[in-house]
Short mmCIF file of C-alpha atoms and ligand atoms in Angstrom, two decimals:
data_model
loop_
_atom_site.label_atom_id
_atom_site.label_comp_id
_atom_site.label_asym_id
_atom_site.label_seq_id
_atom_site.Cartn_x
_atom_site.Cartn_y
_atom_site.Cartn_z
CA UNK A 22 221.66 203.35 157.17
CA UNK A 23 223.89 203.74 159.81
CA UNK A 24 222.96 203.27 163.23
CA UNK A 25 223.72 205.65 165.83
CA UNK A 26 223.08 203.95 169.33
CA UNK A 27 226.02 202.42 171.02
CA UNK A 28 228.91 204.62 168.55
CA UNK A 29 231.49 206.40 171.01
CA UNK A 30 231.72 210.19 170.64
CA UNK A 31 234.73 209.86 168.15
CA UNK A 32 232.63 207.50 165.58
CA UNK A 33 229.72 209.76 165.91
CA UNK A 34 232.15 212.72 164.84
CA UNK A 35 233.56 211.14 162.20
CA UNK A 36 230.63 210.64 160.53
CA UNK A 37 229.25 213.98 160.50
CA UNK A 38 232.15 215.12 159.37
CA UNK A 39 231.87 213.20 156.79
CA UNK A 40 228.48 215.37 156.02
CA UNK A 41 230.63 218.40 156.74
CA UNK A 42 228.99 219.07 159.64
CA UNK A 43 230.85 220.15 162.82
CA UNK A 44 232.11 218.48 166.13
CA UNK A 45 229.71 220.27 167.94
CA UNK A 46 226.86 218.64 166.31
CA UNK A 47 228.43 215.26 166.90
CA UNK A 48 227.96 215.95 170.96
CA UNK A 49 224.95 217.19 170.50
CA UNK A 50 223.96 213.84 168.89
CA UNK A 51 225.93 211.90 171.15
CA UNK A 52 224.07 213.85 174.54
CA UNK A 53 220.83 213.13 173.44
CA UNK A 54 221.41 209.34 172.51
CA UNK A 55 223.26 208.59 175.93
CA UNK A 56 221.84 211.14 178.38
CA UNK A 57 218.42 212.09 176.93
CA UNK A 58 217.81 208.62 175.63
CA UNK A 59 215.71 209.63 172.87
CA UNK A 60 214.06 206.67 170.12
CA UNK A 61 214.50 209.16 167.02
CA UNK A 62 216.61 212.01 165.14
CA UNK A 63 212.85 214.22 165.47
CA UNK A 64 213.57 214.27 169.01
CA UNK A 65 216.53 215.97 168.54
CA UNK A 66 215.82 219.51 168.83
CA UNK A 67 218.42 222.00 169.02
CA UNK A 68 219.58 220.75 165.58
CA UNK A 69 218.51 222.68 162.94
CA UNK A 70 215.64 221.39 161.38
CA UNK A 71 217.49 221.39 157.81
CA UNK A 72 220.48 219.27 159.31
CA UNK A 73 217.79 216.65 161.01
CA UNK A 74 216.22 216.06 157.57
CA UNK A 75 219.82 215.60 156.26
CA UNK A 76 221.04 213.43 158.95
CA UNK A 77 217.67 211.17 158.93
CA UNK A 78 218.80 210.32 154.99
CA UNK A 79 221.30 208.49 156.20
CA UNK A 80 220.91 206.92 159.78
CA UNK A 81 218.78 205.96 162.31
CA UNK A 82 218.62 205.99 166.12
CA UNK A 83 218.35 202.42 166.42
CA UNK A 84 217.18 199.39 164.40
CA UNK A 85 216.02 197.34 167.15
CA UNK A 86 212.54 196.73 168.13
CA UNK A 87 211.22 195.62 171.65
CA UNK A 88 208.91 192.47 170.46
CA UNK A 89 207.59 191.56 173.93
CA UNK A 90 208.27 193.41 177.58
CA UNK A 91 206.80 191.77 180.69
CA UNK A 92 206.65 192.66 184.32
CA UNK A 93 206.77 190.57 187.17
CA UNK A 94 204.76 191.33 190.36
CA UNK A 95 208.41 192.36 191.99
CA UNK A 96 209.33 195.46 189.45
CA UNK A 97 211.33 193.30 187.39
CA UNK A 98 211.39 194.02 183.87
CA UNK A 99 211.76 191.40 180.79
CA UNK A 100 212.35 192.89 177.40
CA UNK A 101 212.86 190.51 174.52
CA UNK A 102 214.95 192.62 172.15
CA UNK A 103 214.75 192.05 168.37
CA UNK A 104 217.59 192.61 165.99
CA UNK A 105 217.20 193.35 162.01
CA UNK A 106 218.25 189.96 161.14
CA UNK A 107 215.49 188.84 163.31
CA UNK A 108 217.14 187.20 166.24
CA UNK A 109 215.76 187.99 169.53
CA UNK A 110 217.64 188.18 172.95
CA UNK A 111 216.20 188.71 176.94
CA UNK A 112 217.54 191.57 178.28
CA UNK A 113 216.01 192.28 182.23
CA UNK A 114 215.55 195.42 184.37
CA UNK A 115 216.25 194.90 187.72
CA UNK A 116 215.29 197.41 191.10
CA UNK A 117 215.68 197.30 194.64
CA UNK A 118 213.30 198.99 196.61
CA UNK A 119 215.84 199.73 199.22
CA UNK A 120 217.85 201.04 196.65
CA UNK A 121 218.54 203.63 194.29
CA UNK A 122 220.34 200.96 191.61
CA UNK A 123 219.10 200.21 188.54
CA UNK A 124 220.80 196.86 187.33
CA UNK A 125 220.45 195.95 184.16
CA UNK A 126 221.20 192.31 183.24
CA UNK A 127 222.71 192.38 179.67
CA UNK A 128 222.93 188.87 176.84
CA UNK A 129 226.34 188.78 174.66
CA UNK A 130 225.48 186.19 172.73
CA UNK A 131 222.41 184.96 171.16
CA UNK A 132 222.11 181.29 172.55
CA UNK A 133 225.28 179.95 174.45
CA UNK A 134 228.00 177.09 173.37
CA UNK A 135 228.62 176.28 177.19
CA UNK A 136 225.64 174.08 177.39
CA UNK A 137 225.41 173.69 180.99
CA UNK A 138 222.67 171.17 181.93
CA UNK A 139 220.58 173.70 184.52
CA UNK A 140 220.09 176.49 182.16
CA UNK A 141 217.84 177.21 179.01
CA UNK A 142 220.10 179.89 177.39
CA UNK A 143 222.29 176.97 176.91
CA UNK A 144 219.57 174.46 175.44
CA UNK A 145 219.57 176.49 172.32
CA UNK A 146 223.05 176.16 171.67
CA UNK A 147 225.11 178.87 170.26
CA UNK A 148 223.66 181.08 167.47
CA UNK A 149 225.70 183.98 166.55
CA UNK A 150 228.14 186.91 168.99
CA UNK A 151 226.45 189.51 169.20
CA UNK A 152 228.33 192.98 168.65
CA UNK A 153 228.76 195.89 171.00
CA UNK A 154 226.29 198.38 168.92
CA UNK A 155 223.77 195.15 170.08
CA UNK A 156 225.05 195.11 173.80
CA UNK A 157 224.86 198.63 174.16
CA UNK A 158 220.96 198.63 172.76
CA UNK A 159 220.04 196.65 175.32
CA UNK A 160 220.55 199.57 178.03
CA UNK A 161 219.84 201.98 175.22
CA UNK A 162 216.73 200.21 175.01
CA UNK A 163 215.71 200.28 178.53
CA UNK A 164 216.05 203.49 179.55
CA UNK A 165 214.20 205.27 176.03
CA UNK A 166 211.57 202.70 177.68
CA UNK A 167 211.40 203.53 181.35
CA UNK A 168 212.98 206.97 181.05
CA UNK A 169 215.19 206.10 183.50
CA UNK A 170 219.08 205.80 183.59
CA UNK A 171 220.20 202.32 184.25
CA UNK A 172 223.34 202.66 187.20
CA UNK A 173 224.79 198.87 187.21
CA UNK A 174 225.37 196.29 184.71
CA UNK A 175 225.23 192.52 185.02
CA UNK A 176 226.29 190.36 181.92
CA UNK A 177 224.36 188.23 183.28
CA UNK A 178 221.73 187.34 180.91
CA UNK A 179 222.02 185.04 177.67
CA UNK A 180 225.34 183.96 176.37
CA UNK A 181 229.18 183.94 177.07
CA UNK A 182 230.59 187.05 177.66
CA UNK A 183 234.63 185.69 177.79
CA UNK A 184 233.89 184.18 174.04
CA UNK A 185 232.71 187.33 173.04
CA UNK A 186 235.57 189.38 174.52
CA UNK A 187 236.22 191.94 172.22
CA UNK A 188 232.77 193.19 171.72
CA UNK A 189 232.20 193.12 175.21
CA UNK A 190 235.46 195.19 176.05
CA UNK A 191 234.23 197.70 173.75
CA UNK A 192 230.69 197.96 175.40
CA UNK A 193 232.55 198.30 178.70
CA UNK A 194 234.54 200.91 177.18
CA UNK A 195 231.12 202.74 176.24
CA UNK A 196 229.59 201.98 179.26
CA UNK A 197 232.25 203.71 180.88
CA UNK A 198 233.10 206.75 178.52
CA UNK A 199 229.60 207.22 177.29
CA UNK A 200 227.21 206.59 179.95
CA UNK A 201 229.60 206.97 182.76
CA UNK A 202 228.84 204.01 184.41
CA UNK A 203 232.07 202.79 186.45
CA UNK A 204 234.00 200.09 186.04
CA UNK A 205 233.25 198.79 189.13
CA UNK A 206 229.67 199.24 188.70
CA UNK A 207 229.61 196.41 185.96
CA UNK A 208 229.99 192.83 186.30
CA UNK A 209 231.14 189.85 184.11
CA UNK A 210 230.04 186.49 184.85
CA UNK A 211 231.55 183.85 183.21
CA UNK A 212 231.77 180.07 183.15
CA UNK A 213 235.62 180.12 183.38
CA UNK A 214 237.35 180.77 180.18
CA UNK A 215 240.87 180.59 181.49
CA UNK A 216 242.71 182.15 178.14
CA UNK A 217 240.23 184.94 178.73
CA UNK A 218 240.22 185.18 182.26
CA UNK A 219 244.71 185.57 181.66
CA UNK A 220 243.58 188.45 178.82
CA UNK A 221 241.45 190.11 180.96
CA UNK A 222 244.50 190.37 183.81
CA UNK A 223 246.89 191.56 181.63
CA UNK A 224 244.18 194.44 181.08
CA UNK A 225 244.16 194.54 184.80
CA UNK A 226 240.08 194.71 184.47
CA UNK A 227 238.55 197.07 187.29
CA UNK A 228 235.00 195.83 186.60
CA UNK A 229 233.86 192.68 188.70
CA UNK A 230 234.50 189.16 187.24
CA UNK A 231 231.77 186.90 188.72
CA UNK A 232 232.80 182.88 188.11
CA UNK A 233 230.17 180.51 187.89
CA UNK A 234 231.90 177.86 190.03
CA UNK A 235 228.69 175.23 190.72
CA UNK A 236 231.15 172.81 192.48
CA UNK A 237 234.09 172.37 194.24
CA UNK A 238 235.75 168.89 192.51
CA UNK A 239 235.74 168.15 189.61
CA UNK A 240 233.87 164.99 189.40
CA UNK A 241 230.68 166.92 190.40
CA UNK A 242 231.06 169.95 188.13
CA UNK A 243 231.77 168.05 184.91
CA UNK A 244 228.19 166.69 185.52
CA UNK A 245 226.42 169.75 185.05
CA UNK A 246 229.06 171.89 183.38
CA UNK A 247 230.72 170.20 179.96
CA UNK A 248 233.69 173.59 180.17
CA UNK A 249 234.60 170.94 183.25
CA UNK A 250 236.74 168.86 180.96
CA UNK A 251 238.26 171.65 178.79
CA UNK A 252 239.11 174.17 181.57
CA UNK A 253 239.34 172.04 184.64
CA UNK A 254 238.96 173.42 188.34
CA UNK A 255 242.61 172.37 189.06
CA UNK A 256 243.95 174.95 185.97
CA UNK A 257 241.05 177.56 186.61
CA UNK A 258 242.49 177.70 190.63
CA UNK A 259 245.83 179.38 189.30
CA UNK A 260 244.16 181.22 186.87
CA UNK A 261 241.71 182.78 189.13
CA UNK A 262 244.65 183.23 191.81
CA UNK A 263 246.85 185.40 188.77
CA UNK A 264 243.59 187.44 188.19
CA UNK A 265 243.78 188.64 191.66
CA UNK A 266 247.26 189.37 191.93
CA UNK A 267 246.86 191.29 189.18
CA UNK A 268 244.38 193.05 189.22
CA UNK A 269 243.75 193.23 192.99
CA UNK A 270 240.28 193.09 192.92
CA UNK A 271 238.05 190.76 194.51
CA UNK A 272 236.22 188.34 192.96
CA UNK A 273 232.44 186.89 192.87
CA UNK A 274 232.09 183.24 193.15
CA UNK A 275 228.47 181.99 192.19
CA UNK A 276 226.94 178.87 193.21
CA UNK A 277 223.74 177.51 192.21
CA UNK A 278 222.63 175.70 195.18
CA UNK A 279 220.35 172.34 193.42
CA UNK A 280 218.57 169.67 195.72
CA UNK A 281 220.54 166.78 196.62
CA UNK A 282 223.16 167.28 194.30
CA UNK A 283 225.81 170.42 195.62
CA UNK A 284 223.89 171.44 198.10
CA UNK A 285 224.76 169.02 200.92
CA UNK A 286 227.51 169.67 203.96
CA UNK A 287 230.17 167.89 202.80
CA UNK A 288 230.16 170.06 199.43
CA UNK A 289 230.01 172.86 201.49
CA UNK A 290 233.42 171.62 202.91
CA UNK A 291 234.94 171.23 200.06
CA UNK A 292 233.92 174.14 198.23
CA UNK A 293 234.89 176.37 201.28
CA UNK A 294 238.52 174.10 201.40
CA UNK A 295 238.59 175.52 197.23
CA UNK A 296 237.97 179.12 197.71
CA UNK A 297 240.12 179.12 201.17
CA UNK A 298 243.12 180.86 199.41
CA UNK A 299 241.13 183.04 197.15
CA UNK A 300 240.06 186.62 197.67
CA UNK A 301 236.45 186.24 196.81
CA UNK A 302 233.01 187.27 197.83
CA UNK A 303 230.30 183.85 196.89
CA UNK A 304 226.79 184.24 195.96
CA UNK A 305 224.45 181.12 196.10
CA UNK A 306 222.20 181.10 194.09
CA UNK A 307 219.06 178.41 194.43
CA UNK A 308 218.26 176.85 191.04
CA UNK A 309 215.46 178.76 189.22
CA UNK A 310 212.94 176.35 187.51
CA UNK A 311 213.95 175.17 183.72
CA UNK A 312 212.07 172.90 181.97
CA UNK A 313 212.80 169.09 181.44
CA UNK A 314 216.33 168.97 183.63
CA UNK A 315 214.72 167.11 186.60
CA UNK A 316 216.67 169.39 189.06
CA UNK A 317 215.39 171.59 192.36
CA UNK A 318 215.76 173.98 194.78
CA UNK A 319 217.15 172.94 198.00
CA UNK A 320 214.82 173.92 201.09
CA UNK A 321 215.53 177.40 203.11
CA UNK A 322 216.38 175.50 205.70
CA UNK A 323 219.66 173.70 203.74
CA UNK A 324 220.31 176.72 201.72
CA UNK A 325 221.07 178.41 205.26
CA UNK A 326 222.89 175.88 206.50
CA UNK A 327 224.87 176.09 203.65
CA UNK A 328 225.35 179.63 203.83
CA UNK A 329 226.35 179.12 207.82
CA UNK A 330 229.13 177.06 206.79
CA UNK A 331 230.70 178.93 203.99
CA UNK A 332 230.29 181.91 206.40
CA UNK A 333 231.98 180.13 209.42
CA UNK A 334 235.06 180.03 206.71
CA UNK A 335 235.71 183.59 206.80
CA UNK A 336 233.91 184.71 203.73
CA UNK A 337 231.00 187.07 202.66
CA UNK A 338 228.17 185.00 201.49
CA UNK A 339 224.86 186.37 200.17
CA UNK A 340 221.62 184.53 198.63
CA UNK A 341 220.61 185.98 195.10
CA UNK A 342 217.29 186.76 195.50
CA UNK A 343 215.60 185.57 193.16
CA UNK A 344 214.10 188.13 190.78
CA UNK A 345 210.86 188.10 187.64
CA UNK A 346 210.56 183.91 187.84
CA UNK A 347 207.31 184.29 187.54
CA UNK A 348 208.06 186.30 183.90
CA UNK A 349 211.21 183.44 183.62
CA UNK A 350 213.09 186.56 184.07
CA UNK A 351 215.03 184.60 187.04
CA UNK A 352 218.99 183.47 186.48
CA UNK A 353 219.15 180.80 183.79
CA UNK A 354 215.44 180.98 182.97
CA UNK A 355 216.31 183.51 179.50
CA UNK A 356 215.94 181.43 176.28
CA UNK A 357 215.95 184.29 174.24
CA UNK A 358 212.21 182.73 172.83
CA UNK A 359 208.50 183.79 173.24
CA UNK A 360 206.81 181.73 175.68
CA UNK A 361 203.16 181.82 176.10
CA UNK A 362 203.14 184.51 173.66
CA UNK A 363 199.36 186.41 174.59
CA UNK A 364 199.86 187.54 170.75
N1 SAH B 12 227.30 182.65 180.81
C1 SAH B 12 227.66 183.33 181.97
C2 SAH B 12 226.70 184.43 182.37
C3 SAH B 12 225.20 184.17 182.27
S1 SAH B 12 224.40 183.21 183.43
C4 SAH B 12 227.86 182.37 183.12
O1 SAH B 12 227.47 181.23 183.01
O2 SAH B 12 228.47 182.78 184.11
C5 SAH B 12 224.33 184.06 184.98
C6 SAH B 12 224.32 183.12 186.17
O3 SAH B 12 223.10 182.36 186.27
C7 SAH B 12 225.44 182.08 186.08
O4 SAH B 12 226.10 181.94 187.30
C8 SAH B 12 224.67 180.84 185.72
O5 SAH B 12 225.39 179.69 186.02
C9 SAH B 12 223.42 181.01 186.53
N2 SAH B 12 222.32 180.12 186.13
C10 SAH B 12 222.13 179.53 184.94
N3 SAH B 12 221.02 178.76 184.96
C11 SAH B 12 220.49 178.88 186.20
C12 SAH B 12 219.33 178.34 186.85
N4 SAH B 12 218.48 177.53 186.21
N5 SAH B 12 219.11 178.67 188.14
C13 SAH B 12 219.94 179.52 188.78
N6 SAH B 12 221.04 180.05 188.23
C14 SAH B 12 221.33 179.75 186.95
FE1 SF4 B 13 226.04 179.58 178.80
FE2 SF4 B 13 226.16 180.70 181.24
FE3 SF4 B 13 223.98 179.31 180.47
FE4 SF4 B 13 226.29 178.04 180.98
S1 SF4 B 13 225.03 179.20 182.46
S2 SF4 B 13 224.93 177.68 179.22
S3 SF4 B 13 227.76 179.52 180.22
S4 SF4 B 13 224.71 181.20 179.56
#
């Protein structure tokens, strides 16, 4: 069965043409997966009933199921997304009240290779890449849910994006093409593959690219973060510096801000001395509550002072808010498993 969500206009035509049906009937098809959001070919109704019955011989909307959806008392939504094969991964809703976004936080990957020591994606080591039919289901997903249309994207949730890059490159194609989300409307996060990060200049990328920095020196990061020893701070500097250049965008620089360990003054020195030459907004993020790594939050009070120093540098500095912990909806907090399943 072939599976229409998350094909571009031109795969969609090809394969009715294949039935001998005509381009028209591939937009058709291709409006009411991306605009009308619809969860099956029924729903399709200015096709002729005889070409529906047809078409429903051979694909589906989507194989995907949602196996669990939670809301926290903030709006934030948790949907744990099921593939055929039966892997599962988190996928979140995000809204602002003060805002009209709708940010969805996307996985790329089911588990993660990184294995960085704050965050549970990572504890289940890596499992399989997902592809970009499965990225694209995620938002797919959401808004035949909510019947809303998601506006900003976040890959954010489980997974690498940068060691899936193709079949992320493709979703931000179709995220682009498709659902007419801009490119500067989406955001990659990574941990700081620097082969990818050089690809992704040479593309000159106009989407953000978010770097989950953690530390300033490398003794510290390589303590949380085993990418430390592979790609190094001193060869991601240059790297990050090229990106830049050529792509003349600025960048995001996340920090997760964890009790008596990055958190203090003197880090905040340092990290502002790293970032002094780089073009780069930073977003601190307090450490979210994972199971079993012994780690905290810093108090408001440091996290501020923290933030007053990086700001006294010159840059913009905001404080993720943090958003669903109480569903473990929160930054790092996706395993991709069911916890305290009420089934
Ligand atoms: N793998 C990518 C993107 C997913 S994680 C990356 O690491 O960049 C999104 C952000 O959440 C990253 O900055 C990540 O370091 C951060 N994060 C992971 N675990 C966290 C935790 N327990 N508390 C707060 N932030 C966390
Ligand atoms: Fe992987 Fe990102 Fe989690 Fe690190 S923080 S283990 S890179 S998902």
């Amino acid at each position: 069965m072939k599976v229409l969500s998350g094909l571009t206009l031109e795969e969609i035509t090809t394969f009715v043409q294949e039935m001998n049906a005509s381009k028209f009937r591939a937009k058709q098809i291709h409006n009411w997966i991306y605009s009308k959001s619809v969860s099956s070919i029924d729903e399709m109704t200015d096709l002729a009933k005889s070409f529906r019955e047809e078409l429903k011989q051979k694909a589906v909307v989507t194989d995907t199921k949602i196996k669990l959806k939670q809301e926290s008392s903030d709006g934030t939504l948790k949907y744990l997304i099921e593939y055929p094969d039966g892997e599962c991964v988190e996928t979140v809703l995000m809204r602002f009240d003060n805002r009209a976004n709708l940010t969805a936080c996307v996985s790329s990957q089911v588990g993660c290779a990184v294995n960085c020591s704050f965050c549970a994606t990572g504890k289940r080591g890596f499992i399989r890449n997902l592809s970009y039919q499965e990225i694209i289901e995620q938002v797919l997903t959401i808004q035949r849910d909510t019947g809303l249309k998601v506006t900003n994207i976040v890959f954010m949730g489980q997974g690498e994006p940068l060691l899936n890059l193709n079949n992320v490159l493709k979703a931000l194609d179709i995220f682009n093409n498709d659902f007419q989300i801009g490119a500067r409307r989406i955001t990659i996060s990574t941990s700081g593959i620097i082969p990818k990060i050089e690809e992704l200049a040479k593309h000159e990328l106009q989407s953000t690219l978010a770097i989950s920095l953690h530390a300033p020196v490398h003794q510290i990061r390589k303590k949380i973060m085993p990418i430390e020893e592979k790609y190094p701070l001193d060869k991601l500097k240059p790297a990050l510096l090229n990106y830049i250049e050529k792509t003349g965008r600025r960048i995001t620089i996340e920090y997760i801000l964890i009790k008596d360990f990055n958190s203090d003054i003197e880090t905040a020195k340092e990290l502002a001395f790293f970032l002094k030459d780089i073009k780069c907004n930073i977003n601190l993020i307090p450490y979210n509550d994972v199971t079993n790594t012994g780690y905290k939050k810093p108090s408001n009070n440091e996290i501020m002072k923290f933030k007053y120093l990086l700001e006294h540098s010159g840059k913009k500095v905001t404080v993720r808010l943090e958003r669903g912990a109480d569903i473990d909806a929160a930054c790092g907090q996706l395993s991709g498993k069911i916890k305290n399943n009420p089934n």
